Short mmCIF file of C-alpha atoms in Angstrom, two decimals:
data_model
loop_
_atom_site.label_atom_id
_atom_site.label_comp_id
_atom_site.label_asym_id
_atom_site.label_seq_id
_atom_site.Cartn_x
_atom_site.Cartn_y
_atom_site.Cartn_z
CA UNK A 138 -91.78 -17.63 -24.86
CA UNK A 139 -92.36 -15.05 -27.56
CA UNK A 140 -91.23 -17.07 -30.56
CA UNK A 141 -90.27 -20.58 -31.49
CA UNK A 142 -86.52 -21.06 -31.90
CA UNK A 143 -83.88 -21.23 -33.15
CA UNK A 144 -83.03 -17.83 -31.73
CA UNK A 145 -79.28 -18.35 -32.08
CA UNK A 146 -76.63 -17.11 -29.72
CA UNK A 147 -76.28 -13.50 -28.72
CA UNK A 148 -78.06 -11.50 -27.42
CA UNK A 149 -79.37 -14.43 -25.45
CA UNK A 150 -83.16 -14.23 -25.66
CA UNK A 151 -84.25 -15.37 -22.22
CA UNK A 152 -87.95 -14.92 -21.58
CA UNK A 153 -87.62 -12.64 -18.57
CA UNK A 154 -85.77 -10.09 -20.75
CA UNK A 155 -89.01 -9.89 -22.72
CA UNK A 156 -91.06 -9.47 -19.54
CA UNK A 157 -92.42 -13.03 -19.78
CA UNK A 158 -92.86 -14.45 -16.29
CA UNK A 159 -94.19 -17.71 -14.88
CA UNK A 160 -98.01 -17.96 -14.63
CA UNK A 161 -99.94 -17.33 -11.39
CA UNK A 162 -101.32 -20.38 -9.53
CA UNK A 163 -104.21 -22.04 -11.37
CA UNK A 164 -103.16 -20.60 -14.72
CA UNK A 165 -100.74 -21.60 -17.47
CA UNK A 166 -98.38 -19.75 -19.79
CA UNK A 167 -98.69 -20.18 -23.54
CA UNK A 168 -95.98 -18.27 -25.41
CA UNK A 169 -96.46 -14.80 -23.83
CA UNK A 170 -100.05 -15.22 -22.74
CA UNK A 171 -101.48 -16.26 -19.39
CA UNK A 172 -104.29 -18.71 -20.19
CA UNK A 173 -106.49 -21.27 -18.45
CA UNK A 174 -104.75 -24.52 -17.66
CA UNK A 175 -107.18 -26.54 -19.77
CA UNK A 176 -106.59 -24.41 -22.86
CA UNK A 177 -102.82 -24.79 -22.47
CA UNK A 178 -103.20 -28.54 -22.00
CA UNK A 179 -105.20 -28.79 -25.24
CA UNK A 180 -102.56 -26.86 -27.16
CA UNK A 181 -99.77 -28.92 -25.60
CA UNK A 182 -101.49 -32.16 -26.59
CA UNK A 183 -102.09 -30.79 -30.09
CA UNK A 184 -98.42 -29.85 -30.48
CA UNK A 185 -97.29 -33.29 -29.32
CA UNK A 186 -99.76 -35.07 -31.60
CA UNK A 187 -99.08 -33.04 -34.73
CA UNK A 188 -95.35 -32.25 -34.65
CA UNK A 189 -92.70 -34.75 -35.73
CA UNK A 190 -90.92 -37.10 -33.33
CA UNK A 191 -92.68 -35.92 -30.19
CA UNK A 192 -90.70 -36.95 -27.14
CA UNK A 193 -91.14 -36.88 -23.37
CA UNK A 194 -88.04 -36.11 -21.30
CA UNK A 195 -88.60 -37.41 -17.74
CA UNK A 196 -86.12 -36.10 -15.17
CA UNK A 197 -84.79 -37.59 -11.93
CA UNK A 198 -87.82 -36.53 -9.89
CA UNK A 199 -89.98 -39.03 -11.75
CA UNK A 200 -87.40 -41.54 -12.98
CA UNK A 201 -86.43 -42.64 -9.49
CA UNK A 202 -88.80 -44.20 -6.97
CA UNK A 203 -87.92 -41.82 -4.17
CA UNK A 204 -91.51 -41.26 -2.97
CA UNK A 205 -95.04 -42.47 -3.63
CA UNK A 206 -95.89 -39.57 -5.92
CA UNK A 207 -92.88 -40.34 -8.12
CA UNK A 208 -94.05 -43.94 -8.49
CA UNK A 209 -97.55 -42.81 -9.47
CA UNK A 210 -96.23 -40.24 -11.90
CA UNK A 211 -94.02 -42.84 -13.58
CA UNK A 212 -97.09 -44.95 -14.44
CA UNK A 213 -98.92 -41.89 -15.75
CA UNK A 214 -95.99 -40.77 -17.89
CA UNK A 215 -95.88 -44.16 -19.57
CA UNK A 216 -99.61 -43.84 -20.27
CA UNK A 217 -99.13 -40.28 -21.50
CA UNK A 218 -96.46 -41.45 -23.94
CA UNK A 219 -98.84 -44.07 -25.34
CA UNK A 220 -101.67 -41.59 -25.77
CA UNK A 221 -99.40 -39.02 -27.44
CA UNK A 222 -97.52 -41.64 -29.51
CA UNK A 223 -94.39 -40.11 -28.04
CA UNK A 224 -90.95 -41.54 -27.43
CA UNK A 225 -89.40 -41.34 -23.95
CA UNK A 226 -85.77 -40.26 -23.59
CA UNK A 227 -84.60 -39.93 -19.98
CA UNK A 228 -82.65 -37.10 -18.40
CA UNK A 229 -81.47 -39.45 -15.66
CA UNK A 230 -78.97 -37.14 -14.03
CA UNK A 231 -77.25 -33.84 -14.59
CA UNK A 232 -73.62 -34.90 -14.72
CA UNK A 233 -71.78 -33.68 -17.79
CA UNK A 234 -71.10 -36.82 -19.81
CA UNK A 235 -67.48 -37.44 -20.72
CA UNK A 236 -66.39 -37.78 -23.49
CA UNK A 237 -69.87 -37.54 -25.09
CA UNK A 238 -73.52 -38.49 -24.70
CA UNK A 239 -75.40 -41.06 -26.75
CA UNK A 240 -78.20 -38.87 -28.13
CA UNK A 241 -80.30 -41.87 -29.13
CA UNK A 242 -80.93 -42.90 -25.54
CA UNK A 243 -80.30 -39.91 -23.27
CA UNK A 244 -80.57 -36.16 -22.93
CA UNK A 245 -78.26 -34.03 -20.83
CA UNK A 246 -79.15 -30.55 -19.57
CA UNK A 247 -75.73 -29.20 -20.48
CA UNK A 248 -76.28 -29.80 -24.21
CA UNK A 249 -79.90 -30.89 -24.76
CA UNK A 250 -79.78 -29.61 -28.34
CA UNK A 251 -77.64 -32.64 -29.35
CA UNK A 252 -80.45 -35.08 -28.54
CA UNK A 253 -83.03 -32.88 -30.23
CA UNK A 254 -80.95 -32.43 -33.39
CA UNK A 255 -80.03 -36.11 -33.59
CA UNK A 256 -83.61 -37.37 -33.24
CA UNK A 257 -85.17 -34.46 -35.18
CA UNK A 258 -87.54 -33.78 -32.29
CA UNK A 259 -90.06 -31.04 -33.03
CA UNK A 260 -92.07 -31.19 -29.79
CA UNK A 261 -91.15 -32.26 -26.29
CA UNK A 262 -92.38 -32.37 -22.72
CA UNK A 263 -90.07 -31.75 -19.78
CA UNK A 264 -91.36 -33.43 -16.63
CA UNK A 265 -89.62 -34.13 -13.33
CA UNK A 266 -86.52 -32.12 -14.17
CA UNK A 267 -85.23 -29.99 -11.29
CA UNK A 268 -85.96 -26.30 -11.88
CA UNK A 269 -82.47 -24.91 -12.42
CA UNK A 270 -81.55 -27.60 -14.96
CA UNK A 271 -84.90 -27.30 -16.72
CA UNK A 272 -84.27 -23.56 -17.03
CA UNK A 273 -80.82 -24.10 -18.52
CA UNK A 274 -81.95 -26.83 -20.90
CA UNK A 275 -85.05 -24.95 -22.08
CA UNK A 276 -82.99 -21.85 -22.86
CA UNK A 277 -80.47 -23.88 -24.88
CA UNK A 278 -83.25 -25.67 -26.78
CA UNK A 279 -84.94 -22.38 -27.57
CA UNK A 280 -81.64 -20.92 -28.70
CA UNK A 281 -80.44 -23.80 -30.84
CA UNK A 282 -83.47 -25.68 -32.17
CA UNK A 283 -86.98 -25.27 -33.53
CA UNK A 284 -88.42 -27.71 -31.00
CA UNK A 285 -91.74 -26.81 -29.35
CA UNK A 286 -91.12 -27.11 -25.61
CA UNK A 287 -93.71 -27.92 -22.97
CA UNK A 288 -92.81 -27.79 -19.27
CA UNK A 289 -94.95 -29.81 -16.85
CA UNK A 290 -93.61 -28.50 -13.59
CA UNK A 291 -94.61 -29.50 -10.07
CA UNK A 292 -93.73 -26.00 -8.89
CA UNK A 293 -94.00 -22.53 -10.44
CA UNK A 294 -93.26 -23.35 -14.09
CA UNK A 295 -90.64 -22.26 -16.62
CA UNK A 296 -91.12 -19.11 -18.64
CA UNK A 297 -88.63 -20.31 -21.27
CA UNK A 298 -90.91 -23.12 -22.39
CA UNK A 299 -93.46 -22.38 -25.09
CA UNK A 300 -96.17 -23.86 -22.89
CA UNK A 301 -95.79 -23.91 -19.12
CA UNK A 302 -98.10 -25.94 -16.91
CA UNK A 303 -97.44 -25.32 -13.23
CA UNK A 304 -98.28 -27.30 -10.06
CA UNK A 305 -98.54 -30.54 -12.03
CA UNK A 306 -99.14 -33.41 -9.68
CA UNK A 307 -100.86 -36.77 -10.14
CA UNK A 308 -104.34 -35.28 -10.51
CA UNK A 309 -103.23 -32.72 -13.11
CA UNK A 310 -101.33 -35.31 -15.14
CA UNK A 311 -104.42 -37.52 -15.19
CA UNK A 312 -106.42 -34.53 -16.42
CA UNK A 313 -103.82 -33.89 -19.16
CA UNK A 314 -104.03 -37.49 -20.32
CA UNK A 315 -107.82 -37.25 -20.60
CA UNK A 316 -107.53 -34.01 -22.57
CA UNK A 317 -104.88 -35.58 -24.82
CA UNK A 318 -107.25 -38.48 -25.55
CA UNK A 319 -109.98 -36.01 -26.55
CA UNK A 320 -107.62 -34.00 -28.77
CA UNK A 321 -106.38 -37.20 -30.38
CA UNK A 322 -109.96 -38.14 -31.22
CA UNK A 323 -110.66 -34.67 -32.63
CA UNK A 324 -107.58 -34.96 -34.82
CA UNK A 325 -108.81 -38.33 -36.09
CA UNK A 326 -105.75 -40.12 -34.68
CA UNK A 327 -107.47 -42.22 -32.03
CA UNK B 263 -80.66 -37.81 0.51
CA UNK B 264 -81.22 -41.51 0.78
CA UNK B 265 -80.65 -44.72 -1.12
CA UNK B 266 -84.15 -44.36 -2.62
CA UNK B 267 -82.93 -41.72 -5.03
CA UNK B 268 -80.95 -44.44 -6.83
CA UNK B 269 -83.92 -46.82 -7.27
CA UNK B 270 -85.20 -46.56 -10.81
CA UNK B 271 -89.01 -46.71 -11.18
CA UNK B 272 -90.12 -50.03 -12.66
CA UNK B 273 -91.79 -48.24 -15.59
CA UNK B 274 -88.50 -46.71 -16.69
CA UNK B 275 -86.06 -49.57 -16.22
CA UNK B 276 -86.20 -50.36 -19.94
CA UNK B 277 -85.24 -46.85 -21.04
CA UNK B 278 -82.45 -45.80 -18.67
CA UNK B 279 -78.88 -46.74 -19.64
CA UNK B 280 -77.29 -49.79 -18.04
CA UNK B 281 -74.90 -47.62 -16.02
CA UNK B 282 -77.87 -46.22 -14.06
CA UNK B 283 -79.25 -49.70 -13.34
CA UNK B 284 -75.72 -50.72 -12.28
CA UNK B 285 -75.57 -47.80 -9.89
CA UNK B 286 -78.67 -49.13 -8.15
CA UNK B 287 -77.79 -52.81 -8.24
CA UNK B 288 -74.01 -53.10 -8.19
CA UNK B 289 -72.77 -50.10 -6.21
CA UNK B 290 -71.94 -50.79 -2.56
CA UNK B 291 -74.72 -48.86 -0.84
CA UNK B 292 -75.76 -49.43 2.76
CA UNK B 293 -72.61 -51.34 3.64
CA UNK B 294 -70.16 -49.60 6.01
CA UNK B 295 -67.66 -52.40 5.38
CA UNK B 296 -67.27 -51.31 1.76
CA UNK B 297 -63.75 -50.45 0.69
CA UNK B 298 -61.13 -50.33 -2.04
CA UNK B 299 -61.24 -54.12 -2.44
CA UNK B 300 -64.72 -53.67 -3.94
CA UNK B 301 -63.36 -51.56 -6.78
CA UNK B 302 -62.80 -54.37 -9.31
CA UNK B 303 -66.17 -56.02 -8.70
CA UNK B 304 -68.65 -53.26 -7.95
CA UNK B 305 -70.03 -50.21 -9.69
CA UNK B 306 -67.91 -47.17 -8.88
CA UNK B 307 -69.44 -43.89 -7.79
CA UNK B 308 -67.24 -42.11 -10.32
CA UNK B 309 -68.42 -42.96 -13.82
CA UNK B 310 -65.62 -41.18 -15.62
CA UNK B 311 -63.41 -38.15 -15.09
CA UNK B 312 -61.75 -35.45 -17.12
CA UNK B 313 -58.39 -35.28 -15.35
CA UNK B 314 -55.15 -35.88 -17.25
CA UNK B 315 -54.26 -39.48 -18.10
CA UNK B 316 -52.45 -41.11 -15.19
CA UNK B 317 -53.23 -38.32 -12.70
CA UNK B 318 -52.70 -39.62 -9.14
CA UNK B 319 -55.56 -37.38 -8.01
CA UNK B 320 -58.00 -39.54 -9.96
CA UNK B 321 -56.70 -42.61 -8.13
CA UNK B 322 -57.08 -40.77 -4.82
CA UNK B 323 -60.68 -39.85 -5.59
CA UNK B 324 -61.54 -43.41 -6.58
CA UNK B 325 -60.07 -44.77 -3.33
CA UNK B 326 -61.84 -42.13 -1.25
CA UNK B 327 -65.21 -42.74 -2.88
CA UNK B 328 -64.78 -46.48 -2.41
CA UNK B 329 -63.93 -45.97 1.28
CA UNK B 330 -66.76 -43.67 2.41
CA UNK B 331 -68.60 -45.67 5.07
CA UNK B 332 -71.94 -44.03 4.37
CA UNK B 333 -71.96 -42.79 0.76
CA UNK B 334 -75.75 -42.53 0.45
CA UNK B 335 -75.71 -40.00 3.29
CA UNK B 336 -72.47 -38.20 2.55
CA UNK B 337 -72.22 -34.67 1.22
CA UNK B 338 -68.99 -33.68 -0.48
CA UNK B 339 -67.91 -30.06 -0.54
CA UNK B 340 -65.24 -29.10 -3.01
CA UNK B 341 -63.53 -26.03 -4.28
CA UNK B 342 -61.84 -24.61 -7.34
CA UNK B 343 -58.87 -26.56 -8.68
CA UNK B 344 -58.11 -29.73 -10.62
CA UNK B 345 -60.48 -31.66 -8.35
CA UNK B 346 -63.39 -29.50 -9.43
CA UNK B 347 -63.10 -31.16 -12.85
CA UNK B 348 -64.04 -34.47 -11.25
CA UNK B 349 -66.86 -33.65 -8.89
CA UNK B 350 -69.54 -33.02 -11.49
CA UNK B 351 -69.03 -36.66 -12.55
CA UNK B 352 -69.54 -38.39 -9.22
CA UNK B 353 -72.88 -39.81 -8.22
CA UNK B 354 -73.07 -38.30 -4.75
CA UNK B 355 -74.28 -34.91 -3.63
CA UNK B 356 -71.50 -32.40 -4.10
CA UNK B 357 -71.40 -28.68 -3.45
CA UNK B 358 -68.87 -26.53 -5.26
CA UNK B 359 -67.98 -23.62 -3.00
CA UNK B 360 -66.26 -20.37 -3.79
CA UNK B 361 -62.48 -20.74 -4.01
CA UNK B 362 -61.21 -21.21 -0.46
CA UNK B 363 -64.65 -21.12 1.14
CA UNK B 364 -65.14 -24.87 1.34
CA UNK B 365 -64.80 -25.38 5.10
CA UNK B 366 -67.25 -22.57 5.85
CA UNK B 367 -69.79 -24.04 3.44
CA UNK B 368 -69.24 -27.52 4.89
CA UNK B 369 -69.72 -26.17 8.44
CA UNK B 370 -73.09 -24.72 7.48
CA UNK B 371 -74.20 -27.89 5.71
CA UNK B 372 -73.20 -30.08 8.66
CA UNK B 373 -75.06 -27.90 11.16
CA UNK B 374 -78.21 -27.77 9.07
CA UNK B 375 -78.15 -31.53 8.48
CA UNK B 376 -77.81 -32.17 12.21
CA UNK B 377 -80.81 -29.93 12.83
CA UNK B 378 -82.89 -31.25 9.93
CA UNK B 379 -82.11 -34.95 10.36
CA UNK B 380 -81.34 -35.43 14.07
CA UNK B 381 -81.89 -39.20 13.87
CA UNK B 382 -79.70 -39.84 10.82
CA UNK B 383 -75.96 -39.99 10.37
CA UNK B 384 -74.87 -37.52 7.70
CA UNK B 385 -71.18 -37.16 6.94
CA UNK B 386 -69.76 -33.99 5.43
CA UNK B 387 -66.40 -34.32 3.70
CA UNK B 388 -64.37 -31.46 2.24
CA UNK B 389 -62.14 -32.34 -0.71
CA UNK B 390 -59.98 -29.51 -2.02
CA UNK B 391 -56.57 -28.80 -3.40
CA UNK B 392 -53.60 -27.13 -1.73
CA UNK B 393 -54.48 -23.71 -3.14
CA UNK B 394 -58.00 -23.81 -1.69
CA UNK B 395 -57.02 -25.40 1.63
CA UNK B 396 -53.74 -23.74 2.52
CA UNK B 397 -53.46 -20.51 0.50
CA UNK B 398 -56.73 -18.91 -0.43
CA UNK B 399 -58.82 -20.74 2.16
CA UNK B 400 -56.39 -21.12 5.08
CA UNK B 401 -58.41 -18.78 7.30
CA UNK B 402 -61.66 -20.66 6.70
CA UNK B 403 -59.97 -24.04 7.05
CA UNK B 404 -58.39 -23.19 10.40
CA UNK B 405 -61.48 -21.38 11.69
CA UNK B 406 -63.54 -24.51 11.11
CA UNK B 407 -60.97 -26.46 13.17
CA UNK B 408 -61.08 -23.83 15.96
CA UNK B 409 -64.88 -24.06 16.01
CA UNK B 410 -64.63 -27.86 16.30
CA UNK B 411 -66.90 -28.45 13.32
CA UNK B 412 -67.63 -32.15 12.87
CA UNK B 413 -66.34 -32.37 9.32
CA UNK B 414 -63.50 -34.22 7.58
CA UNK B 415 -61.14 -32.09 5.50
CA UNK B 416 -59.04 -33.80 2.84
CA UNK B 417 -56.34 -31.79 1.06
CA UNK B 418 -55.06 -33.00 -2.30
CA UNK B 419 -51.54 -31.62 -2.20
CA UNK B 420 -49.95 -31.49 -5.65
CA UNK B 421 -47.59 -28.74 -4.45
CA UNK B 422 -48.52 -26.33 -7.26
CA UNK B 423 -51.37 -24.46 -8.93
CA UNK B 424 -51.48 -26.99 -11.72
CA UNK B 425 -54.39 -26.21 -13.99
CA UNK B 426 -53.52 -22.52 -14.25
CA UNK B 427 -50.06 -23.22 -15.60
CA UNK B 428 -47.76 -23.89 -12.66
CA UNK B 429 -47.66 -21.12 -10.04
CA UNK B 430 -46.09 -21.93 -6.68
CA UNK B 431 -48.42 -22.55 -3.75
CA UNK B 432 -47.88 -22.44 0.00
CA UNK B 433 -47.32 -26.19 -0.15
CA UNK B 434 -44.59 -26.04 -2.80
CA UNK B 435 -41.30 -27.15 -1.19
CA UNK B 436 -38.54 -24.54 -0.86
CA UNK B 437 -36.44 -24.21 -3.98
CA UNK B 438 -38.88 -25.87 -6.40
CA UNK B 439 -39.04 -24.23 -9.82
CA UNK B 440 -42.21 -24.19 -11.88
CA UNK B 441 -43.11 -22.63 -15.21
CA UNK B 442 -44.65 -19.60 -13.48
CA UNK B 443 -42.20 -19.65 -10.54
CA UNK B 444 -38.86 -19.40 -12.37
CA UNK B 445 -36.83 -18.13 -9.39
CA UNK B 446 -37.79 -21.11 -7.27
CA UNK B 447 -39.84 -21.09 -4.08
CA UNK B 448 -38.22 -18.75 -1.54
CA UNK B 449 -39.61 -20.17 1.70
CA UNK B 450 -40.48 -23.49 3.29
CA UNK B 451 -43.53 -25.66 2.58
CA UNK B 452 -46.36 -24.82 5.00
CA UNK B 453 -46.62 -27.68 7.54
CA UNK B 454 -50.38 -27.92 7.23
CA UNK B 455 -50.68 -31.19 9.15
CA UNK B 456 -49.00 -29.49 12.13
CA UNK B 457 -51.28 -26.45 11.85
CA UNK B 458 -54.25 -28.85 11.87
CA UNK B 459 -53.03 -30.44 15.11
CA UNK B 460 -52.39 -27.06 16.74
CA UNK B 461 -55.82 -25.82 15.62
CA UNK B 462 -57.73 -28.61 17.32
CA UNK B 463 -58.11 -31.47 14.84
CA UNK B 464 -58.68 -34.79 16.58
CA UNK B 465 -57.30 -36.95 13.81
CA UNK B 466 -54.58 -35.89 11.37
CA UNK B 467 -52.81 -38.00 8.75
CA UNK B 468 -50.23 -37.25 6.07
CA UNK B 469 -49.60 -39.79 3.31
CA UNK B 470 -49.38 -40.40 -0.40
CA UNK B 471 -51.99 -42.44 -2.25
CA UNK B 472 -49.50 -45.16 -3.21
CA UNK B 473 -51.23 -47.64 -0.89
CA UNK B 474 -55.01 -47.94 -1.46
CA UNK B 475 -55.63 -49.96 1.74
CA UNK B 476 -53.86 -47.35 3.84
CA UNK B 477 -55.93 -44.61 2.22
CA UNK B 478 -59.09 -46.57 3.04
CA UNK B 479 -58.19 -46.98 6.70
CA UNK B 480 -57.27 -43.32 7.11
CA UNK B 481 -60.45 -42.08 5.39
CA UNK B 482 -62.69 -44.30 7.51
CA UNK B 483 -60.97 -43.37 10.77
CA UNK B 484 -61.13 -39.67 9.94
CA UNK B 485 -64.83 -39.82 9.06
CA UNK B 486 -65.78 -41.81 12.17
CA UNK B 487 -63.83 -39.44 14.42
CA UNK B 488 -65.37 -36.38 12.74
CA UNK B 489 -68.82 -37.91 13.19
CA UNK B 490 -68.44 -38.31 16.94
CA UNK B 491 -65.70 -35.99 18.21
CA UNK B 492 -64.70 -33.06 16.00
CA UNK B 493 -62.68 -31.91 13.00
CA UNK B 494 -60.28 -34.26 11.23
CA UNK B 495 -57.69 -33.53 8.57
CA UNK B 496 -56.02 -35.71 5.92
CA UNK B 497 -53.12 -34.47 3.84
CA UNK B 498 -52.68 -36.50 0.64
CA UNK B 499 -49.79 -36.16 -1.78
CA UNK B 500 -51.20 -36.37 -5.30
CA UNK B 501 -48.39 -35.10 -7.54
CA UNK B 502 -49.10 -33.22 -10.74
CA UNK B 503 -47.09 -35.43 -13.06
CA UNK B 504 -47.28 -32.91 -15.90
CA UNK B 505 -45.99 -29.95 -13.89
CA UNK B 506 -43.05 -31.93 -12.51
CA UNK B 507 -42.16 -33.30 -15.93
CA UNK B 508 -43.15 -36.96 -15.58
CA UNK B 509 -44.99 -39.32 -17.88
CA UNK B 510 -48.54 -40.61 -17.39
CA UNK B 511 -47.33 -43.90 -15.92
CA UNK B 512 -44.85 -42.34 -13.48
CA UNK B 513 -47.30 -41.19 -10.80
CA UNK B 514 -47.08 -44.27 -8.61
CA UNK B 515 -43.26 -44.31 -8.64
CA UNK B 516 -43.18 -40.63 -7.71
CA UNK B 517 -45.49 -41.24 -4.74
CA UNK B 518 -43.49 -44.28 -3.60
CA UNK B 519 -40.32 -42.18 -3.70
CA UNK B 520 -41.94 -39.44 -1.56
CA UNK B 521 -43.25 -42.10 0.88
CA UNK B 522 -39.65 -42.32 2.07
CA UNK B 523 -39.08 -38.60 2.59
CA UNK B 524 -41.33 -35.55 2.96
CA UNK B 525 -44.55 -37.58 2.75
CA UNK B 526 -43.54 -40.37 5.09
CA UNK B 527 -46.72 -41.67 6.74
CA UNK B 528 -47.63 -39.58 9.76
CA UNK B 529 -50.66 -39.93 11.99
CA UNK B 530 -51.93 -38.06 15.04
CA UNK B 531 -54.91 -39.00 17.20
CA UNK B 532 -56.27 -37.39 20.36
CA UNK B 533 -57.33 -39.72 23.21
CA UNK B 534 -61.00 -39.12 22.28
CA UNK B 535 -60.23 -40.12 18.70
CA UNK B 536 -58.44 -43.26 19.92
CA UNK B 537 -61.56 -44.23 21.84
CA UNK B 538 -63.82 -43.81 18.81
CA UNK B 539 -61.44 -45.76 16.59
CA UNK B 540 -61.24 -48.57 19.15
CA UNK B 541 -65.04 -48.68 19.29
CA UNK B 542 -65.40 -48.99 15.51
CA UNK B 543 -62.62 -51.58 15.42
CA UNK B 544 -64.53 -53.63 17.98
CA UNK B 545 -67.61 -53.41 15.74
CA UNK B 546 -65.57 -54.74 12.83
CA UNK B 547 -65.92 -51.56 10.81
CA UNK B 548 -62.20 -50.73 10.73
#
């Protein structure tokens, strides 16, 4: 995405209006630039390690043990959170919560900004969130907050995130964790 | 869809709210004998709802969700109306169709599921209001019956367009006056249950939701018949207590009063449906 938020309401600044599209296979998107996956992973790790209250938002595709890959990814996400010193707040389903969510323990795609405001989150990773809800949530976050968003997507990615890593499966997440360990060492935080 | 989508990964059990753990551990999955008697002791598939306080429709939805014989493999199709305020809150797969289009959408889903999962039982249930079923969507509803689609259609009849301020619907009884129908309805209530019989439904029932056990039996019979024979139709009276000027705690009395007149229990079964019902009864599932 072109700029960090908050971009406020209207005109709604969705990335495609600014000709920002998802990256081609094998590449990643960093703001408006198509870059190598490794470079984007380094920047993502740096953002998570240097910005306040970094948080990982795992979605239903990794929270629930519905296939072997999901089980593997769950272990890796826990490890990732340890390496990045990040909190985990689940997006466990997409139902609108009535009468209100508890922003300390959950995030909802219909108003993700509440969780980000409440916990003062300045960097986050979306992982395992179904595409259409990730798109909605990332747009709202960009519009309403100054949170640095990173999308680790198992499919084509999300142009509304500040960093988009596409085709992220077990192997890629392992690679990200290794890179995060290196970046942590470089930053003197290991 | 399968039960696995409700199993929380071990790594995340400490961070998901208790209601999600409850959904895995205390909801009545994988048990076709589940029913309304489980409601006080098990986790419901409806966490909360945004209908008006005391709305009989919310009771109807709770009974229906508790009665589905195969919830982990049931797809619910709904349409615009009061009910569409509830469906985002339930923990089953739901599809919100265009207003009136629900039986067409359900037909497509059922056919694709039969093709995609030939070895699995997948139930498709349409839940929609009187506007969607009998006014705006009458064509699509009846066409799905003519085509003998294996789906269950449930109409929540509150006899009015309630959440848009009280316009008369095809199911409003003759003479009824509403805020947006000040002259009173000029013609008779559409006998939808009769149209369903004439259009080829194999199981048809008309009732109020004053008796949870009766609702359970009807829902299960309709779903089993739809699974094996063809279309089934249930017509439920769920009055809009606000639009007819009642208080929040008057819904049950209103339904009990209508049990004795225009919503007296009525049931129709074809011989094929009777056979299926007898089979499930013998298996102890009804």
